[in-house]
Tab-separated table of C-alpha atoms and ligand atoms in Angstrom:
chain	number	residue	atom	x	y	z
A	1	MET	CA	152.429	46.330	115.105
A	2	ASN	CA	149.296	46.251	117.163
A	3	ASP	CA	147.207	49.062	115.738
A	4	ASP	CA	144.143	48.802	117.913
A	5	PHE	CA	144.695	52.321	119.205
A	6	LEU	CA	144.583	53.843	115.727
A	7	PRO	CA	141.375	55.717	115.032
A	8	SER	CA	139.460	55.133	111.840
A	9	SER	CA	140.580	57.126	108.830
A	10	SER	CA	137.537	59.364	109.213
A	11	GLY	CA	138.969	60.486	112.544
A	12	ARG	CA	142.136	62.009	111.079
A	13	GLY	CA	143.409	65.339	112.261
A	14	ALA	CA	143.852	67.342	115.447
A	15	GLY	CA	140.986	67.331	117.877
A	16	SER	CA	139.713	63.888	116.982
A	17	GLU	CA	141.708	61.779	119.432
A	18	GLY	CA	141.573	61.374	123.189
A	19	LEU	CA	144.318	61.672	125.773
A	20	GLN	CA	145.354	58.019	125.721
A	21	SER	CA	145.695	57.849	121.977
A	22	ARG	CA	147.692	61.101	121.904
A	23	ALA	CA	149.878	59.871	124.763
A	24	ILE	CA	150.697	56.723	122.793
A	25	ALA	CA	151.403	58.854	119.719
A	26	ALA	CA	153.723	61.115	121.734
A	27	TYR	CA	155.685	58.060	122.948
A	28	LEU	CA	155.882	56.531	119.483
A	29	GLY	CA	156.778	59.930	118.049
A	30	MET	CA	159.671	60.237	120.484
A	31	ALA	CA	160.992	56.774	119.601
A	32	ILE	CA	160.569	57.279	115.834
A	33	GLY	CA	162.296	60.688	115.986
A	34	ASP	CA	165.163	59.153	117.955
A	35	ALA	CA	165.538	56.224	115.543
A	36	LEU	CA	165.284	58.474	112.476
A	37	GLY	CA	167.662	61.113	113.808
A	38	SER	CA	170.286	58.669	115.096
A	39	THR	CA	171.275	57.849	111.497
A	40	VAL	CA	172.440	61.414	110.904
A	41	GLU	CA	173.547	62.439	114.407
A	42	PHE	CA	176.627	64.699	114.308
A	43	MET	CA	176.395	65.135	110.510
A	44	THR	CA	176.003	68.526	108.817
A	45	PRO	CA	173.027	69.246	106.544
A	46	ARG	CA	175.428	69.224	103.586
A	47	GLU	CA	176.779	65.780	104.513
A	48	ILE	CA	173.239	64.466	104.984
A	49	ALA	CA	172.168	65.803	101.586
A	50	ALA	CA	175.205	64.249	99.894
A	51	GLU	CA	174.550	60.839	101.437
A	52	TYR	CA	170.748	60.616	101.591
A	53	GLY	CA	169.277	63.457	99.556
A	54	VAL	CA	166.511	63.992	102.083
A	55	HIS	CA	166.849	61.604	105.035
A	56	LYS	CA	163.404	60.167	105.735
A	57	SER	CA	163.705	56.404	106.303
A	58	LEU	CA	164.406	54.249	109.356
A	59	VAL	CA	167.609	52.729	108.043
A	60	GLY	CA	169.752	52.607	111.188
A	61	GLY	CA	173.516	53.031	110.846
A	62	GLY	CA	174.981	56.343	111.963
A	63	TRP	CA	177.982	56.685	114.259
A	64	LEU	CA	176.426	54.100	116.639
A	65	ASN	CA	175.931	51.602	113.813
A	66	LEU	CA	172.345	50.879	114.830
A	67	LYS	CA	169.842	48.438	113.374
A	68	PRO	CA	166.977	49.971	111.398
A	69	GLY	CA	164.344	51.215	113.852
A	70	GLN	CA	166.644	50.950	116.885
A	71	VAL	CA	166.526	53.785	119.429
A	72	THR	CA	169.166	55.421	121.652
A	73	ASP	CA	169.478	56.870	125.153
A	74	ASP	CA	166.772	59.477	124.567
A	75	THR	CA	164.027	56.873	124.368
A	76	THR	CA	165.473	54.321	126.782
A	77	MET	CA	166.057	56.929	129.523
A	78	ALA	CA	162.477	58.170	129.110
A	79	LEU	CA	161.221	54.596	129.464
A	80	ALA	CA	163.413	54.088	132.573
A	81	LEU	CA	161.993	57.305	134.053
A	82	GLY	CA	158.438	56.229	133.268
A	83	GLU	CA	158.982	52.825	134.911
A	84	SER	CA	160.269	54.489	138.068
A	85	ILE	CA	157.184	56.758	138.161
A	86	LEU	CA	154.883	53.767	137.769
A	87	ARG	CA	156.672	51.834	140.514
A	88	ALA	CA	156.763	54.739	142.970
A	89	GLY	CA	153.299	56.033	142.017
A	90	LYS	CA	154.826	59.515	141.573
A	91	VAL	CA	157.964	61.306	140.414
A	92	ASP	CA	160.381	60.544	143.235
A	93	ALA	CA	163.931	61.833	142.784
A	94	HIS	CA	165.533	58.933	144.597
A	95	ALA	CA	163.571	56.342	142.643
A	96	VAL	CA	164.416	58.156	139.389
A	97	ALA	CA	168.132	58.262	140.182
A	98	HIS	CA	168.073	54.572	141.047
A	99	ALA	CA	166.272	53.746	137.782
A	100	PHE	CA	168.776	55.780	135.762
A	101	ASP	CA	171.653	54.088	137.564
A	102	GLN	CA	170.224	50.669	136.701
A	103	TRP	CA	169.801	51.889	133.127
A	104	MET	CA	173.493	52.889	132.994
A	105	ARG	CA	174.583	49.547	134.458
A	106	ALA	CA	172.764	47.788	131.590
A	107	LYS	CA	175.222	49.436	129.171
A	108	PRO	CA	173.040	51.601	126.927
A	109	VAL	CA	174.165	52.203	123.325
A	110	ASP	CA	175.030	55.785	124.172
A	111	ILE	CA	175.118	58.109	127.178
A	112	GLY	CA	175.689	61.839	127.546
A	113	ASN	CA	178.619	63.150	129.564
A	114	THR	CA	176.449	65.139	131.972
A	115	VAL	CA	174.216	62.120	132.547
A	116	ARG	CA	177.193	59.897	133.268
A	117	ARG	CA	178.701	62.428	135.662
A	118	GLY	CA	175.404	62.845	137.534
A	119	LEU	CA	174.849	59.127	137.905
A	120	LEU	CA	178.411	58.470	139.070
A	121	ALA	CA	177.921	61.207	141.689
A	122	PHE	CA	174.671	59.542	142.803
A	123	ARG	CA	176.468	56.209	143.229
A	124	LYS	CA	179.040	57.894	145.388
A	125	THR	CA	176.847	60.147	147.538
A	126	GLY	CA	173.333	58.677	147.342
A	127	ASP	CA	172.078	62.222	146.747
A	128	PRO	CA	169.754	62.326	143.719
A	129	LYS	CA	170.302	66.046	143.191
A	130	MET	CA	173.316	67.559	141.456
A	131	PRO	CA	174.438	70.999	142.605
A	132	PRO	CA	173.468	73.916	140.325
A	133	SER	CA	175.851	74.283	137.396
A	134	GLU	CA	176.195	76.929	134.719
A	135	HIS	CA	177.770	74.328	132.450
A	136	ASP	CA	175.046	71.693	132.572
A	137	ALA	CA	172.706	73.323	130.045
A	138	GLY	CA	172.604	70.233	127.853
A	139	ASN	CA	169.377	68.758	126.469
A	140	GLY	CA	169.527	65.510	128.493
A	141	ALA	CA	166.813	66.408	130.995
A	142	ALA	CA	164.439	67.722	128.340
A	143	MET	CA	164.754	64.728	126.021
A	144	ARG	CA	163.332	62.316	128.641
A	145	VAL	CA	160.554	64.490	130.147
A	146	LEU	CA	157.515	62.947	128.423
A	147	PRO	CA	156.582	60.506	131.254
A	148	VAL	CA	156.410	63.412	133.723
A	149	ALA	CA	154.024	65.360	131.475
A	150	LEU	CA	151.758	62.350	131.342
A	151	ALA	CA	152.011	61.303	135.005
A	152	THR	CA	151.124	64.825	136.169
A	153	HIS	CA	148.520	65.623	133.518
A	154	ALA	CA	145.702	65.842	136.065
A	155	GLN	CA	147.749	67.736	138.655
A	156	THR	CA	148.573	71.417	139.136
A	157	GLU	CA	151.106	73.267	137.016
A	158	ALA	CA	153.290	73.573	140.125
A	159	ALA	CA	153.255	69.783	140.559
A	160	LEU	CA	154.226	69.283	136.927
A	161	ARG	CA	157.123	71.733	137.267
A	162	GLU	CA	158.257	70.072	140.499
A	163	GLY	CA	158.216	66.651	138.820
A	164	CYS	CA	160.251	68.012	135.905
A	165	ARG	CA	162.922	69.421	138.207
A	166	ALA	CA	163.085	66.304	140.391
A	167	GLN	CA	163.962	64.116	137.378
A	168	ALA	CA	166.121	66.788	135.727
A	169	HIS	CA	168.323	67.529	138.727
A	170	VAL	CA	169.495	63.946	139.008
A	171	THR	CA	171.876	64.917	136.192
A	172	HIS	CA	171.201	68.495	135.002
A	173	ASN	CA	170.669	71.349	137.465
A	174	ASN	CA	170.617	74.467	135.336
A	175	PRO	CA	168.043	77.270	134.909
A	176	LEU	CA	167.933	77.094	131.086
A	177	SER	CA	167.560	73.312	131.159
A	178	ASP	CA	164.786	73.670	133.767
A	179	ALA	CA	162.944	76.369	131.802
A	180	ALA	CA	163.024	74.333	128.580
A	181	THR	CA	162.172	71.030	130.265
A	182	GLU	CA	159.172	72.507	132.075
A	183	THR	CA	157.993	74.321	128.930
A	184	LEU	CA	158.160	71.117	126.931
A	185	ALA	CA	156.207	69.205	129.584
A	186	LEU	CA	153.511	71.895	129.678
A	187	MET	CA	153.281	71.876	125.871
A	188	LEU	CA	153.068	68.083	125.839
A	189	ARG	CA	150.364	68.068	128.472
A	190	ASP	CA	148.291	70.652	126.616
A	191	ALA	CA	148.803	68.968	123.233
A	192	MET	CA	147.758	65.590	124.666
A	193	GLN	CA	144.618	67.317	125.942
A	194	GLY	CA	143.810	68.665	122.474
A	195	VAL	CA	145.230	72.235	122.535
A	196	ASP	CA	146.173	73.324	118.992
A	197	LYS	CA	149.504	74.615	117.714
A	198	ALA	CA	148.588	78.308	118.054
A	199	GLY	CA	147.600	77.672	121.676
A	200	LEU	CA	150.912	75.954	122.402
A	201	LEU	CA	152.789	78.882	120.875
A	202	HIS	CA	150.957	81.561	122.847
A	203	ARG	CA	150.681	79.759	126.136
A	204	TRP	CA	154.154	78.306	126.432
A	205	ALA	CA	156.698	78.842	123.636
A	206	GLN	CA	156.397	82.637	123.487
A	207	PRO	CA	156.456	83.104	127.283
A	208	LEU	CA	159.635	80.982	127.422
A	209	VAL	CA	161.321	83.423	125.034
A	210	VAL	CA	160.054	86.443	126.984
A	211	LYS	CA	161.565	85.051	130.170
A	212	HIS	CA	164.732	83.677	128.582
A	213	PRO	CA	165.464	85.591	125.345
A	214	GLU	CA	168.264	83.106	124.548
A	215	PHE	CA	165.554	80.777	123.217
A	216	ALA	CA	164.288	83.244	120.545
A	217	PHE	CA	163.458	81.047	117.562
A	218	ARG	CA	161.123	83.068	115.385
A	219	ALA	CA	163.456	85.906	114.468
A	220	SER	CA	166.616	83.813	114.324
A	221	ARG	CA	167.921	82.215	111.132
A	222	GLN	CA	167.186	78.571	110.550
A	223	ARG	CA	168.990	76.694	113.317
A	224	LEU	CA	171.093	74.201	111.403
A	225	ASN	CA	173.413	71.693	113.041
A	226	PRO	CA	171.919	72.122	116.543
A	227	SER	CA	174.283	71.019	119.297
A	228	GLY	CA	173.346	69.313	122.566
A	229	TYR	CA	173.071	72.787	124.157
A	230	ILE	CA	169.445	73.102	125.224
A	231	VAL	CA	169.048	76.518	123.574
A	232	GLU	CA	170.101	75.280	120.128
A	233	THR	CA	168.036	72.122	120.559
A	234	ILE	CA	164.866	74.047	121.423
A	235	GLN	CA	165.385	76.572	118.606
A	236	ALA	CA	165.663	73.788	116.022
A	237	VAL	CA	162.706	71.858	117.463
A	238	PHE	CA	160.415	74.885	117.730
A	239	GLN	CA	161.258	76.087	114.218
A	240	ALA	CA	160.493	72.644	112.788
A	241	PHE	CA	157.397	72.114	114.950
A	242	PHE	CA	155.718	75.488	114.467
A	243	ASP	CA	156.596	75.919	110.772
A	244	THR	CA	155.305	72.568	109.486
A	245	ASP	CA	151.817	71.070	109.331
A	246	SER	CA	152.260	67.356	109.855
A	247	PHE	CA	154.150	64.828	111.958
A	248	GLU	CA	156.101	63.650	108.940
A	249	GLU	CA	157.141	67.116	107.738
A	250	CYS	CA	158.150	68.157	111.241
A	251	LEU	CA	160.437	65.161	111.768
A	252	ILE	CA	162.003	65.315	108.313
A	253	ASP	CA	162.654	69.033	108.794
A	254	VAL	CA	164.332	68.665	112.164
A	255	VAL	CA	166.553	65.606	111.571
A	256	ASN	CA	167.865	66.935	108.254
A	257	ARG	CA	169.376	69.825	110.191
A	258	GLY	CA	171.847	67.275	111.540
A	259	GLY	CA	173.808	67.902	114.750
A	260	ASP	CA	172.168	66.282	117.777
A	261	ALA	CA	169.547	64.877	115.437
A	262	ASP	CA	168.412	61.910	117.524
A	263	THR	CA	167.551	64.252	120.370
A	264	THR	CA	165.930	66.970	118.262
A	265	GLY	CA	164.076	64.134	116.535
A	266	ALA	CA	162.926	62.651	119.864
A	267	ILE	CA	161.710	65.990	121.235
A	268	ALA	CA	160.049	67.104	117.991
A	269	GLY	CA	158.547	63.620	117.675
A	270	MET	CA	156.924	63.676	121.110
A	271	LEU	CA	155.461	67.137	120.499
A	272	ALA	CA	154.238	66.303	116.993
A	273	GLY	CA	152.890	62.931	118.124
A	274	ALA	CA	150.905	64.604	120.928
A	275	LEU	CA	149.611	67.326	118.559
A	276	TYR	CA	148.745	65.360	115.437
A	277	GLY	CA	147.838	62.104	117.199
A	278	ALA	CA	148.347	58.509	116.176
A	279	ALA	CA	146.617	59.009	112.827
A	280	GLY	CA	149.342	61.458	111.796
A	281	ILE	CA	152.215	58.965	112.111
A	282	PRO	CA	153.182	57.437	108.754
A	283	TRP	CA	152.667	53.708	108.641
A	284	ARG	CA	156.154	53.002	107.292
A	285	TRP	CA	157.672	54.603	110.409
A	286	LEU	CA	155.345	52.798	112.834
A	287	HIS	CA	156.074	49.562	111.075
A	288	GLY	CA	159.834	50.208	110.970
A	289	LEU	CA	160.260	50.964	114.660
A	290	ASP	CA	161.842	48.274	116.846
A	291	GLY	CA	159.008	45.971	118.008
A	292	GLY	CA	160.047	45.773	121.662
A	293	VAL	CA	160.330	49.558	121.915
A	294	GLN	CA	156.992	50.013	120.231
A	295	HIS	CA	155.354	47.673	122.749
A	296	ALA	CA	157.059	49.329	125.737
A	297	CYS	CA	156.016	52.799	124.538
A	298	LYS	CA	152.412	51.795	124.149
A	299	GLN	CA	152.203	49.972	127.499
A	300	GLN	CA	153.861	52.802	129.400
A	301	ALA	CA	151.692	55.491	127.825
A	302	ILE	CA	148.531	53.605	128.789
A	303	ALA	CA	149.754	52.861	132.339
A	304	LEU	CA	150.782	56.480	132.979
A	305	THR	CA	147.490	57.783	131.634
A	306	ARG	CA	145.751	55.675	134.292
A	307	LEU	CA	148.127	56.620	137.132
B	1	MG	MG1	170.780	59.563	121.834
B	2	MG	MG1	171.662	62.941	120.899
């Protein structure tokens, strides 16, 4: 682990880190959340408790039988998206679809059904945009949105939203997926620029619920066993993110809910990484993450910050 981006211990806490350091933390947070959650993906909280007590270590395993610290499609698709943005110099739907297709050809450890369907359609038609679908409200577009938030951080809100939709519609063209994906990107951008948790809640999370009441997360009971449906994913992530006070607590909270835990872990991890910064990430998790992934995350975060 190259830790030259870590601030000194006196710099701990929100507000003390710059954009680049927070961007790196968001990337590492995503990968750590994915690796941590993958162990308990599709399990119930009761099954997790019986097997692990509280699951909080990068031990691999799970239904994909992963190595400790190995990541899944959530992280590798985000990295593929980020590479396409760096190559094209912008979020270009065609370049994104091509990058995702190359990613699929390389036989990733897992792939969502909606993603597979979208990429097979792209191979057939060459059109990087799926038609609108009521059924494609999965979390696959949201889980990979981090590179867009970073690449458009100095642009207008409209440009950020457009970039989100361009990458999303390659596989998921659905209003709830769009609303959640754009909200996440706006929260990530603000958090990387130093906005605090209360600001993220008032500026973006609450307005999402006003516009789409399906996402209500404050009044609803604890969202256990969140599925890949974007509404359940966001409810679990927001509950864990807004009701905890550290990167570690947030990730442990969300993955122990089970269900689509690698994806809730990845999304909560990018948000918490951006908010709490690199100093908030426990050393044992940084150290336990796959070395190649760690390197790729750091390089891509720096390159996109400079785009
Ligand atoms: Mg996955
Ligand atoms: Mg998943």
